[in-house]
PDB file of C-alpha atoms in Angstrom:
ATOM      1  CA  MET A  18     226.879 104.826 116.533  1.00 67.00           C
ATOM      2  CA  ALA A  19     229.138 106.816 114.212  1.00 78.00           C
ATOM      3  CA  LEU A  20     229.434 110.506 114.985  1.00 89.00           C
ATOM      4  CA  GLN A  21     230.942 113.327 112.985  1.00 92.00           C
ATOM      5  CA  LEU A  22     233.903 115.112 114.563  1.00 93.00           C
ATOM      6  CA  GLY A  23     231.801 118.127 115.593  1.00 94.00           C
ATOM      7  CA  GLN A  24     229.171 115.909 117.196  1.00 95.00           C
ATOM      8  CA  THR A  25     231.878 114.094 119.153  1.00 95.00           C
ATOM      9  CA  ALA A  26     233.333 117.413 120.304  1.00 95.00           C
ATOM     10  CA  TYR A  27     229.917 118.666 121.430  1.00 95.00           C
ATOM     11  CA  LEU A  28     229.138 115.450 123.264  1.00 94.00           C
ATOM     12  CA  CYS A  29     232.492 115.431 125.087  1.00 94.00           C
ATOM     13  CA  GLY A  30     233.045 119.132 125.710  1.00 92.00           C
ATOM     14  CA  GLY A  31     230.198 121.319 124.528  1.00 92.00           C
ATOM     15  CA  PRO A  32     229.981 124.147 121.975  1.00 93.00           C
ATOM     16  CA  ARG A  33     233.422 125.691 122.572  1.00 92.00           C
ATOM     17  CA  ARG A  34     235.067 122.302 122.055  1.00 93.00           C
ATOM     18  CA  VAL A  35     233.370 122.165 118.642  1.00 95.00           C
ATOM     19  CA  VAL A  36     234.847 125.557 117.781  1.00 94.00           C
ATOM     20  CA  LEU A  37     238.274 124.440 119.031  1.00 92.00           C
ATOM     21  CA  VAL A  38     238.306 121.336 116.843  1.00 94.00           C
ATOM     22  CA  THR A  39     236.969 123.196 113.807  1.00 94.00           C
ATOM     23  CA  VAL A  40     239.523 126.019 114.096  1.00 93.00           C
ATOM     24  CA  LEU A  41     242.400 123.544 114.553  1.00 91.00           C
ATOM     25  CA  ALA A  42     241.274 121.533 111.526  1.00 92.00           C
ATOM     26  CA  MET A  43     241.000 124.687 109.434  1.00 93.00           C
ATOM     27  CA  CYS A  44     244.478 125.828 110.521  1.00 90.00           C
ATOM     28  CA  GLN A  45     245.896 122.435 109.528  1.00 89.00           C
ATOM     29  CA  ASP A  46     244.229 122.770 106.115  1.00 92.00           C
ATOM     30  CA  GLY A  47     245.462 126.346 105.605  1.00 93.00           C
ATOM     31  CA  LYS A  48     241.933 127.789 105.669  1.00 95.00           C
ATOM     32  CA  LEU A  49     242.771 129.937 108.712  1.00 94.00           C
ATOM     33  CA  ALA A  50     245.918 131.482 110.133  1.00 91.00           C
ATOM     34  CA  ILE A  51     246.325 132.360 113.826  1.00 90.00           C
ATOM     35  CA  SER A  52     248.831 134.824 115.220  1.00 87.00           C
ATOM     36  CA  LEU A  53     249.835 133.192 118.502  1.00 79.00           C
ATOM     37  CA  ALA A  54     251.114 136.453 119.952  1.00 79.00           C
ATOM     38  CA  ARG A  55     247.977 138.496 119.302  1.00 82.00           C
ATOM     39  CA  HIS A  56     245.327 135.731 119.150  1.00 85.00           C
ATOM     40  CA  TRP A  57     244.358 137.151 115.768  1.00 91.00           C
ATOM     41  CA  VAL A  58     242.634 134.921 113.214  1.00 93.00           C
ATOM     42  CA  GLN A  59     242.783 135.662 109.508  1.00 93.00           C
ATOM     43  CA  PRO A  60     241.237 133.814 106.600  1.00 93.00           C
ATOM     44  CA  GLY A  61     243.536 131.550 104.647  1.00 91.00           C
ATOM     45  CA  LEU A  62     242.919 129.705 101.410  1.00 92.00           C
ATOM     46  CA  GLY A  63     240.269 127.187 100.589  1.00 90.00           C
ATOM     47  CA  GLU A  64     236.550 126.615 100.784  1.00 92.00           C
ATOM     48  CA  ALA A  65     234.479 125.465 103.742  1.00 92.00           C
ATOM     49  CA  ALA A  66     234.072 121.688 103.904  1.00 92.00           C
ATOM     50  CA  ASN A  67     230.971 121.719 106.144  1.00 91.00           C
ATOM     51  CA  ASP A  68     228.482 123.963 107.963  1.00 89.00           C
ATOM     52  CA  PHE A  69     230.854 124.653 110.841  1.00 89.00           C
ATOM     53  CA  GLU A  70     233.674 125.720 108.611  1.00 93.00           C
ATOM     54  CA  SER A  71     231.180 127.980 106.820  1.00 94.00           C
ATOM     55  CA  ALA A  72     230.122 129.487 110.156  1.00 94.00           C
ATOM     56  CA  VAL A  73     233.769 130.102 111.053  1.00 95.00           C
ATOM     57  CA  LEU A  74     234.609 131.656 107.690  1.00 95.00           C
ATOM     58  CA  ASP A  75     231.455 133.802 107.833  1.00 95.00           C
ATOM     59  CA  ALA A  76     232.563 135.133 111.230  1.00 95.00           C
ATOM     60  CA  VAL A  77     236.098 136.028 110.076  1.00 95.00           C
ATOM     61  CA  PRO A  78     236.234 139.374 108.258  1.00 94.00           C
ATOM     62  CA  GLU A  79     238.861 139.907 105.583  1.00 92.00           C
ATOM     63  CA  TYR A  80     241.072 141.854 108.024  1.00 92.00           C
ATOM     64  CA  GLY A  81     240.721 139.209 110.771  1.00 93.00           C
ATOM     65  CA  ILE A  82     239.203 138.845 114.229  1.00 94.00           C
ATOM     66  CA  VAL A  83     240.307 138.064 117.780  1.00 92.00           C
ATOM     67  CA  LEU A  84     239.992 134.351 118.517  1.00 90.00           C
ATOM     68  CA  GLY A  85     237.654 134.810 121.497  1.00 89.00           C
ATOM     69  CA  LYS A  86     235.185 136.865 119.463  1.00 93.00           C
ATOM     70  CA  LEU A  87     235.302 134.292 116.678  1.00 94.00           C
ATOM     71  CA  SER A  88     234.510 131.568 119.187  1.00 92.00           C
ATOM     72  CA  ASP A  89     231.585 133.551 120.620  1.00 93.00           C
ATOM     73  CA  ALA A  90     230.131 134.110 117.151  1.00 95.00           C
ATOM     74  CA  VAL A  91     230.336 130.448 116.139  1.00 95.00           C
ATOM     75  CA  VAL A  92     228.883 129.243 119.460  1.00 94.00           C
ATOM     76  CA  GLN A  93     225.822 131.404 118.709  1.00 95.00           C
ATOM     77  CA  SER A  94     225.569 130.325 115.047  1.00 96.00           C
ATOM     78  CA  GLN A  95     222.802 128.445 113.305  1.00 96.00           C
ATOM     79  CA  ALA A  96     225.294 125.654 112.587  1.00 96.00           C
ATOM     80  CA  MET A  97     225.734 125.104 116.342  1.00 95.00           C
ATOM     81  CA  ARG A  98     221.972 125.016 116.904  1.00 94.00           C
ATOM     82  CA  GLU A  99     221.614 122.462 114.123  1.00 95.00           C
ATOM     83  CA  LEU A 100     224.414 120.318 115.539  1.00 95.00           C
ATOM     84  CA  ARG A 101     222.765 120.294 118.962  1.00 94.00           C
ATOM     85  CA  ALA A 102     219.415 119.438 117.360  1.00 94.00           C
ATOM     86  CA  SER A 103     221.027 116.461 115.598  1.00 94.00           C
ATOM     87  CA  LEU A 104     222.275 115.146 118.959  1.00 95.00           C
ATOM     88  CA  VAL A 105     218.849 115.648 120.536  1.00 94.00           C
ATOM     89  CA  GLU A 106     217.317 113.765 117.614  1.00 95.00           C
ATOM     90  CA  GLN A 107     219.705 110.841 118.205  1.00 95.00           C
ATOM     91  CA  GLY A 108     218.750 110.757 121.882  1.00 94.00           C
ATOM     92  CA  LEU A 109     222.217 111.813 123.104  1.00 95.00           C
ATOM     93  CA  VAL A 110     221.421 115.279 124.482  1.00 93.00           C
ATOM     94  CA  ARG A 111     218.379 116.354 126.492  1.00 91.00           C
ATOM     95  CA  ARG A 112     215.909 118.485 124.594  1.00 87.00           C
ATOM     96  CA  TRP A 113     215.275 121.118 127.268  1.00 78.00           C
ATOM     97  CA  ARG A 114     218.582 121.386 129.057  1.00 62.00           C
ATOM     98  CA  PHE A 115     221.390 122.997 127.082  1.00 59.00           C
ATOM     99  CA  THR A 116     224.347 120.830 128.113  1.00 60.00           C
ATOM    100  CA  GLY A 117     222.694 117.838 129.713  1.00 87.00           C
ATOM    101  CA  LEU A 118     223.463 114.470 128.187  1.00 92.00           C
ATOM    102  CA  THR A 119     221.044 111.584 128.258  1.00 92.00           C
ATOM    103  CA  MET A 120     222.100 108.250 129.715  1.00 93.00           C
ATOM    104  CA  LEU A 121     222.853 107.065 126.171  1.00 94.00           C
ATOM    105  CA  GLY A 122     224.916 110.225 125.573  1.00 94.00           C
ATOM    106  CA  ARG A 123     226.970 109.673 128.728  1.00 93.00           C
ATOM    107  CA  GLN A 124     227.571 106.044 127.791  1.00 95.00           C
ATOM    108  CA  LEU A 125     228.714 106.979 124.288  1.00 94.00           C
ATOM    109  CA  ARG A 126     231.002 109.686 125.700  1.00 94.00           C
ATOM    110  CA  ARG A 127     232.694 107.081 127.927  1.00 93.00           C
ATOM    111  CA  GLU A 128     233.184 104.794 124.920  1.00 93.00           C
ATOM    112  CA  LEU A 129     234.679 107.628 122.857  1.00 93.00           C
ATOM    113  CA  GLN A 130     237.297 108.299 125.552  1.00 90.00           C
ATOM    114  CA  GLU A 131     238.913 104.881 125.146  1.00 89.00           C
ATOM    115  CA  SER A 132     241.491 105.466 122.393  1.00 84.00           C
ATOM    116  CA  PRO A 133     241.069 108.652 120.348  1.00 87.00           C
ATOM    117  CA  VAL A 134     243.875 109.954 118.099  1.00 89.00           C
ATOM    118  CA  GLY A 135     244.567 113.206 116.242  1.00 89.00           C
ATOM    119  CA  LEU A 136     241.708 115.703 116.061  1.00 90.00           C
ATOM    120  CA  GLN A 137     239.418 113.010 117.444  1.00 92.00           C
ATOM    121  CA  ALA A 138     241.547 113.128 120.625  1.00 92.00           C
ATOM    122  CA  VAL A 139     241.124 116.910 120.813  1.00 92.00           C
ATOM    123  CA  ALA A 140     237.372 116.484 120.314  1.00 93.00           C
ATOM    124  CA  VAL A 141     237.233 113.968 123.172  1.00 93.00           C
ATOM    125  CA  GLN A 142     239.891 115.263 125.585  1.00 92.00           C
ATOM    126  CA  GLY A 143     240.032 118.954 124.734  1.00 89.00           C
ATOM    127  CA  VAL A 144     243.024 121.242 125.123  1.00 88.00           C
ATOM    128  CA  ALA A 145     245.126 118.569 126.834  1.00 86.00           C
ATOM    129  CA  ALA A 146     245.255 116.593 123.566  1.00 89.00           C
ATOM    130  CA  ILE A 147     246.674 119.443 121.460  1.00 87.00           C
ATOM    131  CA  PRO A 148     250.227 118.389 120.583  1.00 83.00           C
ATOM    132  CA  ASP A 149     251.476 121.918 119.798  1.00 79.00           C
ATOM    133  CA  ALA A 150     252.928 123.422 122.991  1.00 76.00           C
ATOM    134  CA  GLN A 151     252.370 126.968 121.664  1.00 73.00           C
ATOM    135  CA  LEU A 152     248.718 126.411 120.781  1.00 78.00           C
ATOM    136  CA  GLN A 153     247.790 124.751 124.076  1.00 76.00           C
ATOM    137  CA  PRO A 154     247.986 127.888 126.301  1.00 76.00           C
ATOM    138  CA  LEU A 155     246.213 129.955 123.654  1.00 75.00           C
ATOM    139  CA  ALA A 156     243.418 127.389 123.385  1.00 77.00           C
ATOM    140  CA  MET A 157     243.082 127.276 127.183  1.00 74.00           C
ATOM    141  CA  ARG A 158     242.444 131.027 127.284  1.00 71.00           C
ATOM    142  CA  TRP A 159     239.628 131.128 124.750  1.00 68.00           C
ATOM    143  CA  THR A 160     237.915 127.837 125.592  1.00 71.00           C
ATOM    144  CA  ASP A 161     238.069 128.060 129.408  1.00 68.00           C
ATOM    145  CA  GLU A 162     239.483 124.518 129.469  1.00 66.00           C
ATOM    146  CA  ARG A 163     242.491 123.349 131.406  1.00 57.00           C
ATOM    147  CA  ALA A 164     245.261 121.198 130.007  1.00 53.00           C
ATOM    148  CA  GLY A 165     245.973 118.045 131.975  1.00 49.00           C
TER     149      GLY A 165
END
């Protein structure tokens, strides 16, 4: 079963992991800029490539926003609800329990953990897979994840 990056992130780490992967991808593409010292996110250049990038860009005002508030806004977005619904539809996430995975979802998550690379590794493993030593502590603070 082929999953999109956001679906993989949700399956392996939940809504905040989806935001983490999306923000990192957008920073790599120059669509966002993050001040590591102040945790301040500002819009960069470029258009949104998918619904999640649109949700992120919609939540970032022209003057910028603190990373934690951006994360909170995207977690509550329509794009996140639609992503969860797509996983429910595929039988990977329980319909009535927000984070509960089905047996099929747990099996797929185990398979995904075998050999991820790049952003796929961040989607699967979370903060621990971020190669940038400066971004790792910042990501830990706003995602409530622990590295290693």
